[in-house]
Amino acid sequence: MDRRSFLSLGLGLGLVEMTTTSQVQAAQIPSQPQSRVAQSGFLPNVPLVTQNGEHVNFYDDMVRNKTILLNFFLITCKEGRCPVAMANLRKVQELLGDRMGKDVFFLSITLQPELDGPKALKDYADNLGALPGWTFLTGKAGDVETLRRGLGYVDVDPERDRDLSNHIGMARYGDDRLNRWGAVSLRSSASNIASTFQWLSK
Amino acid sequence: MNNYEKLILKTMDLHREITQAKLSRRDLLKMGMLSATTGMLLPIPGLSLRSAFAKGGNNSVSSSVSSSVTPGATVGCPVPGKDIISPPTRPWIEELPRLIEKQTVKDNDPNNISHGNGGGAPGPDPIGTLGGGDCKIHILHDHPELATATPYANLGHQGWGRGGQLGDFAPKKFYETRVKQFNHVWHRDLPAGTAGQAAWGFDSVVPGPMFRTRYGESHFNRIHNDLPEGNLGFGINQMTTHMHNLHTPSESDGNPLYPNYSGYYYDHHYPNVYAGVKQYGGIGNPDEALGTLWYHDHKLDFTSQNVYAGLAGMNSIYDAWDAYTGDGRYNSASNNYGKDMGDFGDETKGWRLPCGDNYEFDVGLVFHDRQFDPNGVDFFPLTCFDGAIGDKSTVNGKIQPFMPVKQRKYRFRMLNMGPSRTYQWFLNNGAPFIVISNDGNLLPAPVVTKNFKQAVAERFDIILDFSQYKPGTEIILVNRAEQVNGRGPTGKLLSPGFDTLKFIVTSDAFGTDESRIPAKLRPLPDLNQPIARSRQWKFERAGGEWVVNGQPFNRDVVSAEIPEGTAEHWTIINGGGSWLHPVHIHYEEHRYLSVNKAPPAPTEVGRKDVIRLDPNMQTEIYMRFRDYKGIYPMHCHNVVHEDHAMMVMWKIV
Ligand SMILES: [Cu+2]
């Protein structure tokens, strides 16, 4: 079974490498250390819709073999941190120059999928000046929630977790080919965010 | 052979049989072979291990919880024991490994240090070319803005080859370290068995080797990053090694912003001077001596993953009184530190703390909280903003090990390596700990306590005296603090707690125990220097982010510029939300002026470098910034918080 099939079963990224690990048991002492594996519920492969109305599977179509930065947002969050975060990202895409849309992709997922449909996302993206390579995603509420939980964008306090105005504003960034993932604050500054892509894949 | 030795042998035989029969703690409890209160094995004549083996399987303490979860489950922050469960492992099967004693390069000759790609022999300035060699050159290439981050534009060594008031502490000891991926066995019961699974380590061990260094004896360490290119999984193959919390010039401190890449090296120079070189001359003020240090990776955004992969080790630093070779009369004015320091291990001199030949009784204990997925594969929650909590406690790289001890005094240097768990330690027989040092720095007098809390990165040196116990006695170090997520202990004391390390008293010979528990140890330096300025730092969760004074980390921001040689009063506040933040300030240690408006606890009266900032706590501290210049961080040492932006940079100018 290939990696894609595993993911479509929703089993998470680690399983393919897990097979490798069970082979370790058979071979007594491996000649070389086994490669490190990533395990977590990272990147559920839920179906989503882009601002252009395209139907995509989150992992397969948006993340696989790419360097990405992802965050959650909502169009109605017009005060405080949200606009700062999105304005910083707008600057980052410019700082990235040629890499944007070729080597680095942004994924912004709405936390209000019922309100933020593809059309609304398209208007929002155009208004913001999003360049190619920056995709805005919505979907069924349950799928977005699965994604949010799987990515850990959850407050341990259930009451605070329900408060959308308090949602987690950090971005995950990473290189799927290396299973390498970090986080950066979108409030920090455009140059701070852009610098992470300078060394990420060295 | 006396009866006790026979008992031990028999117990060991039983251990072996149990290993072969794959019996768990639960099986043993059921069979009446294990005392539930002491965890002691109770040999029962005529018991059929074979029949027990036939039961097989379900043998974890936590096995009543469903183990049907898929690896990583569907939540970003899986709760150990609920969302994710490690495979069962039997306690007291693995023997505690001693930390490997670090050796200098051959003949302590700098010519024997390898140059790497295009590098050169050790020197006070960066060596090599852009194509290879010293990674400071690469850093400056990638980040030219850092050239102005220290007064030394090219990140040369401030304490070597400069002269003037800071002296010239050319290295006297030369070390070389290679950081590699290798296979490590956390416990032989895990599915990977004795083949182990991939880990990262300094000199290919987890934890890394124990350095034993001395005041007045500057040392040099070239750390080669030999991590695999294009590694898969948690961690990044870039690193910067922080020496927590030596009086280290900023260019060698292991700043998060100074990482190097796989295939290159970084040269660290440690002057090994006390704080106050400019003020006191010589090698500074001996009252500022440190003792138990640790080193670990500090790569920006990846510290938690890299340290979890294994990139940490210990360094003990000694001087005449804490090296057991002084005349026994501590007098910081006598200036006789480094002098006449013979071989270590003379327990008849200095403070006569336990040491022994080859440091046999001066033992590093590294506590590392770990989680495995149900298939036994090393697990790190890349998707969790709150912390990384595991259901397996390891000591020196082994799950629930045992340690045979002799009937005498030991000095244990306990380190909480993280990532996110705070311990509260007890001995299962109710005996007290004799705490002599907190965060590596000797207290003015030992403190006797039956339990103590230890947050991430805190160190406690304790003395345990096993002379009072008969051979065969088993004593278990137990963590009773309940903690289910990265927030911190719930406040509930578990009973029973987590059995972590078992001491088994033997009748093995050790000569004479000449060590003592002195009534007084190193005096505390005065706090007479006037305060030049006050600052306030508030650590909290705001808008789902970890922030300091409302701001997430930004590599382009220096949050405070502090004139060298000044003293400041800092207020450190936990902004609430019932989170615990172990706050670490690099460089000089702090002293508590107050903790929640009260005097500090007896174990916290000394010089510390980690503030266990309990929920809603406010502390007032006294800080000094002497000798070297450059940028240093302050950050939460719940390293998952640190990697999610709970850090600021400040600069000595
Ligand atoms: Cu914290």
Short mmCIF file of N, CA, C and O in Angstrom, two decimals, chain B residues 479-561:
data_model
loop_
_atom_site.label_atom_id
_atom_site.label_comp_id
_atom_site.label_asym_id
_atom_site.label_seq_id
_atom_site.Cartn_x
_atom_site.Cartn_y
_atom_site.Cartn_z
N ASN B 479 8.27 10.15 41.19
CA ASN B 479 7.67 11.44 40.85
C ASN B 479 6.19 11.37 41.14
O ASN B 479 5.47 10.56 40.56
N ARG B 480 5.71 12.22 42.05
CA ARG B 480 4.29 12.13 42.41
C ARG B 480 3.45 13.28 41.83
O ARG B 480 2.25 13.36 42.11
N ALA B 481 4.04 14.14 41.04
CA ALA B 481 3.27 15.25 40.46
C ALA B 481 2.45 14.75 39.29
O ALA B 481 2.98 14.19 38.34
N GLU B 482 1.14 14.97 39.35
CA GLU B 482 0.29 14.62 38.20
C GLU B 482 0.39 15.74 37.16
O GLU B 482 0.26 16.91 37.49
N GLN B 483 0.66 15.34 35.92
CA GLN B 483 0.67 16.32 34.83
C GLN B 483 0.16 15.63 33.58
O GLN B 483 0.71 14.62 33.16
N VAL B 484 -0.89 16.18 32.97
CA VAL B 484 -1.52 15.50 31.84
C VAL B 484 -1.32 16.25 30.52
O VAL B 484 -1.63 15.72 29.45
N ASN B 485 -0.83 17.48 30.59
CA ASN B 485 -0.56 18.22 29.36
C ASN B 485 0.55 19.24 29.63
O ASN B 485 1.15 19.25 30.70
N GLY B 486 0.81 20.10 28.64
CA GLY B 486 1.93 21.02 28.77
C GLY B 486 1.70 22.16 29.74
O GLY B 486 2.58 22.97 29.97
N ARG B 487 0.52 22.19 30.35
CA ARG B 487 0.16 23.30 31.21
C ARG B 487 0.99 23.34 32.49
O ARG B 487 1.31 24.40 33.00
N GLY B 488 1.34 22.16 33.01
CA GLY B 488 2.06 22.08 34.27
C GLY B 488 1.37 21.10 35.17
O GLY B 488 0.31 20.55 34.81
N PRO B 489 1.93 20.82 36.35
CA PRO B 489 1.29 19.87 37.25
C PRO B 489 -0.10 20.33 37.64
O PRO B 489 -0.36 21.53 37.76
N THR B 490 -1.01 19.35 37.80
CA THR B 490 -2.38 19.71 38.17
C THR B 490 -2.46 20.16 39.63
O THR B 490 -3.45 20.74 40.04
N GLY B 491 -1.43 19.84 40.40
CA GLY B 491 -1.46 20.14 41.83
C GLY B 491 -1.78 18.92 42.66
O GLY B 491 -1.59 18.90 43.87
N LYS B 492 -2.27 17.87 41.97
CA LYS B 492 -2.60 16.64 42.68
C LYS B 492 -1.33 15.80 42.88
O LYS B 492 -0.55 15.65 41.95
N LEU B 493 -1.14 15.29 44.09
CA LEU B 493 -0.02 14.38 44.35
C LEU B 493 -0.51 12.95 44.15
O LEU B 493 -1.44 12.51 44.82
N LEU B 494 0.09 12.26 43.21
CA LEU B 494 -0.34 10.90 42.90
C LEU B 494 0.14 9.93 43.97
O LEU B 494 1.22 10.09 44.53
N SER B 495 -0.67 8.93 44.22
CA SER B 495 -0.27 7.89 45.16
C SER B 495 -0.82 6.56 44.66
O SER B 495 -2.03 6.37 44.65
N PRO B 496 -0.01 5.63 44.22
CA PRO B 496 1.43 5.78 44.09
C PRO B 496 1.77 6.70 42.93
O PRO B 496 0.94 6.95 42.06
N GLY B 497 2.98 7.18 42.89
CA GLY B 497 3.42 8.04 41.80
C GLY B 497 4.07 7.22 40.71
O GLY B 497 3.84 6.01 40.60
N PHE B 498 4.87 7.88 39.90
CA PHE B 498 5.61 7.20 38.84
C PHE B 498 6.97 6.76 39.38
O PHE B 498 7.82 7.60 39.71
N ASP B 499 7.16 5.46 39.46
CA ASP B 499 8.47 4.94 39.86
C ASP B 499 9.46 5.25 38.75
O ASP B 499 9.24 4.87 37.59
N THR B 500 10.55 5.90 39.08
CA THR B 500 11.43 6.42 38.03
C THR B 500 12.81 5.77 38.04
O THR B 500 13.34 5.42 36.99
N LEU B 501 13.38 5.61 39.21
CA LEU B 501 14.74 5.05 39.30
C LEU B 501 14.83 4.26 40.60
O LEU B 501 14.38 4.73 41.64
N LYS B 502 15.38 3.04 40.50
CA LYS B 502 15.51 2.22 41.70
C LYS B 502 16.98 2.06 42.07
O LYS B 502 17.80 1.65 41.26
N PHE B 503 17.29 2.40 43.31
CA PHE B 503 18.63 2.14 43.85
C PHE B 503 18.59 0.78 44.55
O PHE B 503 17.68 0.50 45.34
N ILE B 504 19.55 -0.05 44.25
CA ILE B 504 19.66 -1.34 44.93
C ILE B 504 20.98 -1.33 45.70
O ILE B 504 22.06 -1.24 45.11
N VAL B 505 20.88 -1.40 47.03
CA VAL B 505 22.08 -1.32 47.86
C VAL B 505 22.82 -2.65 47.80
O VAL B 505 22.22 -3.72 47.97
N THR B 506 24.11 -2.58 47.52
CA THR B 506 24.93 -3.79 47.46
C THR B 506 25.95 -3.77 48.59
O THR B 506 26.12 -2.75 49.28
N SER B 507 26.65 -4.86 48.77
CA SER B 507 27.70 -4.89 49.78
C SER B 507 29.08 -4.73 49.14
O SER B 507 30.08 -5.04 49.75
N ASP B 508 29.10 -4.26 47.88
CA ASP B 508 30.39 -4.11 47.20
C ASP B 508 31.32 -3.16 47.97
O ASP B 508 30.89 -2.19 48.56
N ALA B 509 32.61 -3.48 47.88
CA ALA B 509 33.61 -2.70 48.62
C ALA B 509 33.79 -1.32 47.99
O ALA B 509 33.62 -1.14 46.79
N PHE B 510 34.14 -0.35 48.82
CA PHE B 510 34.41 0.99 48.30
C PHE B 510 35.53 1.67 49.08
O PHE B 510 35.71 2.88 48.98
N GLY B 511 36.28 0.96 49.89
CA GLY B 511 37.27 1.61 50.73
C GLY B 511 36.59 2.34 51.86
O GLY B 511 35.61 1.83 52.42
N THR B 512 37.04 3.56 52.14
CA THR B 512 36.43 4.33 53.21
C THR B 512 35.71 5.53 52.62
O THR B 512 36.23 6.16 51.71
N ASP B 513 34.54 5.80 53.14
CA ASP B 513 33.83 7.00 52.69
C ASP B 513 34.35 8.19 53.49
O ASP B 513 34.01 8.38 54.65
N GLU B 514 35.23 8.98 52.84
CA GLU B 514 35.82 10.14 53.51
C GLU B 514 34.97 11.39 53.31
O GLU B 514 35.30 12.45 53.81
N SER B 515 33.91 11.27 52.53
CA SER B 515 33.14 12.47 52.21
C SER B 515 32.33 12.93 53.41
O SER B 515 32.08 12.17 54.35
N ARG B 516 31.94 14.20 53.36
CA ARG B 516 31.18 14.81 54.45
C ARG B 516 30.00 15.57 53.88
O ARG B 516 29.97 15.91 52.70
N ILE B 517 29.05 15.85 54.75
CA ILE B 517 28.00 16.80 54.40
C ILE B 517 28.29 18.05 55.22
O ILE B 517 27.98 18.10 56.41
N PRO B 518 28.94 19.03 54.61
CA PRO B 518 29.37 20.19 55.40
C PRO B 518 28.18 21.01 55.88
O PRO B 518 27.13 21.05 55.24
N ALA B 519 28.36 21.67 57.00
CA ALA B 519 27.29 22.52 57.53
C ALA B 519 27.15 23.78 56.68
O ALA B 519 26.07 24.34 56.55
N LYS B 520 28.27 24.23 56.13
CA LYS B 520 28.24 25.43 55.30
C LYS B 520 28.94 25.15 53.97
O LYS B 520 29.93 24.43 53.94
N LEU B 521 28.40 25.75 52.92
CA LEU B 521 29.01 25.60 51.60
C LEU B 521 29.38 27.00 51.09
O LEU B 521 29.69 27.88 51.88
N ARG B 522 29.31 27.18 49.79
CA ARG B 522 29.80 28.44 49.21
C ARG B 522 28.92 29.61 49.64
O ARG B 522 27.70 29.55 49.52
N PRO B 523 29.55 30.70 50.13
CA PRO B 523 28.74 31.86 50.52
C PRO B 523 28.15 32.55 49.29
O PRO B 523 28.64 32.38 48.17
N LEU B 524 27.10 33.31 49.52
CA LEU B 524 26.46 34.03 48.40
C LEU B 524 27.12 35.38 48.22
O LEU B 524 27.46 36.06 49.19
N PRO B 525 27.32 35.79 46.98
CA PRO B 525 27.88 37.12 46.73
C PRO B 525 26.92 38.20 47.25
O PRO B 525 25.70 37.98 47.31
N ASP B 526 27.46 39.35 47.59
CA ASP B 526 26.58 40.43 48.07
C ASP B 526 25.77 41.01 46.91
O ASP B 526 26.09 40.78 45.74
N LEU B 527 24.73 41.74 47.26
CA LEU B 527 23.88 42.37 46.25
C LEU B 527 24.03 43.89 46.36
O LEU B 527 23.06 44.63 46.21
N ASN B 528 25.24 44.32 46.63
CA ASN B 528 25.45 45.74 46.95
C ASN B 528 25.49 46.66 45.75
O ASN B 528 25.32 47.86 45.89
N GLN B 529 25.73 46.10 44.58
CA GLN B 529 25.84 47.00 43.43
C GLN B 529 24.49 47.69 43.19
O GLN B 529 23.45 47.01 43.10
N PRO B 530 24.49 49.01 43.10
CA PRO B 530 23.21 49.72 42.94
C PRO B 530 22.49 49.31 41.66
O PRO B 530 23.13 49.03 40.64
N ILE B 531 21.18 49.30 41.75
CA ILE B 531 20.36 48.93 40.60
C ILE B 531 20.28 50.11 39.64
O ILE B 531 19.89 51.21 40.03
N ALA B 532 20.67 49.86 38.39
CA ALA B 532 20.68 50.94 37.41
C ALA B 532 19.32 51.12 36.76
O ALA B 532 18.98 52.19 36.28
N ARG B 533 18.53 50.03 36.75
CA ARG B 533 17.29 50.12 36.00
C ARG B 533 16.37 48.94 36.36
O ARG B 533 16.86 47.87 36.70
N SER B 534 15.08 49.17 36.28
CA SER B 534 14.12 48.08 36.49
C SER B 534 13.43 47.77 35.17
O SER B 534 13.19 48.66 34.36
N ARG B 535 13.14 46.50 34.99
CA ARG B 535 12.36 46.10 33.81
C ARG B 535 11.34 45.05 34.24
O ARG B 535 11.56 44.33 35.21
N GLN B 536 10.29 44.95 33.46
CA GLN B 536 9.25 43.97 33.77
C GLN B 536 9.03 43.07 32.57
O GLN B 536 8.97 43.55 31.43
N TRP B 537 8.93 41.76 32.83
CA TRP B 537 8.71 40.79 31.75
C TRP B 537 7.52 39.91 32.13
O TRP B 537 7.55 39.25 33.16
N LYS B 538 6.52 39.92 31.28
CA LYS B 538 5.31 39.16 31.57
C LYS B 538 5.20 38.00 30.57
O LYS B 538 5.18 38.24 29.35
N PHE B 539 5.13 36.79 31.10
CA PHE B 539 5.02 35.59 30.27
C PHE B 539 3.58 35.12 30.29
O PHE B 539 3.03 34.83 31.36
N GLU B 540 2.97 35.00 29.10
CA GLU B 540 1.57 34.58 29.10
C GLU B 540 1.16 34.07 27.72
O GLU B 540 1.90 34.18 26.74
N ARG B 541 -0.04 33.51 27.71
CA ARG B 541 -0.65 33.11 26.46
C ARG B 541 -1.61 34.22 26.08
O ARG B 541 -2.48 34.59 26.86
N ALA B 542 -1.42 34.74 24.89
CA ALA B 542 -2.30 35.83 24.46
C ALA B 542 -2.68 35.58 23.02
O ALA B 542 -1.81 35.44 22.16
N GLY B 543 -3.97 35.52 22.76
CA GLY B 543 -4.43 35.26 21.41
C GLY B 543 -3.88 33.96 20.89
O GLY B 543 -3.47 33.86 19.74
N GLY B 544 -3.84 32.96 21.76
CA GLY B 544 -3.39 31.64 21.33
C GLY B 544 -1.91 31.57 21.03
O GLY B 544 -1.43 30.63 20.40
N GLU B 545 -1.15 32.57 21.47
CA GLU B 545 0.29 32.54 21.25
C GLU B 545 1.01 32.67 22.57
O GLU B 545 0.50 33.27 23.51
N TRP B 546 2.22 32.16 22.60
CA TRP B 546 3.07 32.33 23.78
C TRP B 546 3.86 33.61 23.60
O TRP B 546 4.60 33.75 22.63
N VAL B 547 3.70 34.52 24.51
CA VAL B 547 4.31 35.84 24.31
C VAL B 547 5.03 36.31 25.58
O VAL B 547 4.75 35.85 26.69
N VAL B 548 5.95 37.22 25.38
CA VAL B 548 6.61 37.92 26.48
C VAL B 548 6.30 39.40 26.29
O VAL B 548 6.55 39.95 25.22
N ASN B 549 5.72 40.01 27.31
CA ASN B 549 5.26 41.40 27.21
C ASN B 549 4.38 41.61 25.98
O ASN B 549 4.49 42.61 25.27
N GLY B 550 3.54 40.63 25.71
CA GLY B 550 2.57 40.75 24.62
C GLY B 550 3.12 40.46 23.25
O GLY B 550 2.37 40.43 22.28
N GLN B 551 4.43 40.25 23.13
CA GLN B 551 5.04 40.08 21.81
C GLN B 551 5.59 38.67 21.61
O GLN B 551 6.28 38.15 22.48
N PRO B 552 5.31 38.08 20.44
CA PRO B 552 5.95 36.82 20.10
C PRO B 552 7.39 37.08 19.65
O PRO B 552 7.73 38.22 19.31
N PHE B 553 8.21 36.04 19.63
CA PHE B 553 9.62 36.22 19.27
C PHE B 553 9.75 36.75 17.85
O PHE B 553 9.06 36.32 16.94
N ASN B 554 10.68 37.69 17.70
CA ASN B 554 11.00 38.24 16.39
C ASN B 554 12.51 38.38 16.33
O ASN B 554 13.10 39.10 17.13
N ARG B 555 13.12 37.67 15.39
CA ARG B 555 14.58 37.64 15.35
C ARG B 555 15.20 39.00 15.08
O ARG B 555 16.38 39.21 15.31
N ASP B 556 14.41 39.91 14.58
CA ASP B 556 14.96 41.23 14.26
C ASP B 556 14.87 42.21 15.43
O ASP B 556 15.26 43.36 15.30
N VAL B 557 14.32 41.76 16.56
CA VAL B 557 14.10 42.68 17.67
C VAL B 557 15.01 42.34 18.85
O VAL B 557 15.12 41.19 19.24
N VAL B 558 15.69 43.34 19.38
CA VAL B 558 16.41 43.21 20.64
C VAL B 558 15.59 43.97 21.68
O VAL B 558 15.39 45.18 21.57
N SER B 559 15.11 43.25 22.69
CA SER B 559 14.13 43.84 23.61
C SER B 559 14.73 44.68 24.71
O SER B 559 14.01 45.42 25.38
N ALA B 560 16.02 44.54 24.97
CA ALA B 560 16.66 45.37 26.00
C ALA B 560 18.13 45.52 25.66
O ALA B 560 18.77 44.55 25.28
N GLU B 561 18.63 46.73 25.79
CA GLU B 561 20.07 46.96 25.64
C GLU B 561 20.60 47.35 27.01
O GLU B 561 20.15 48.34 27.59
#
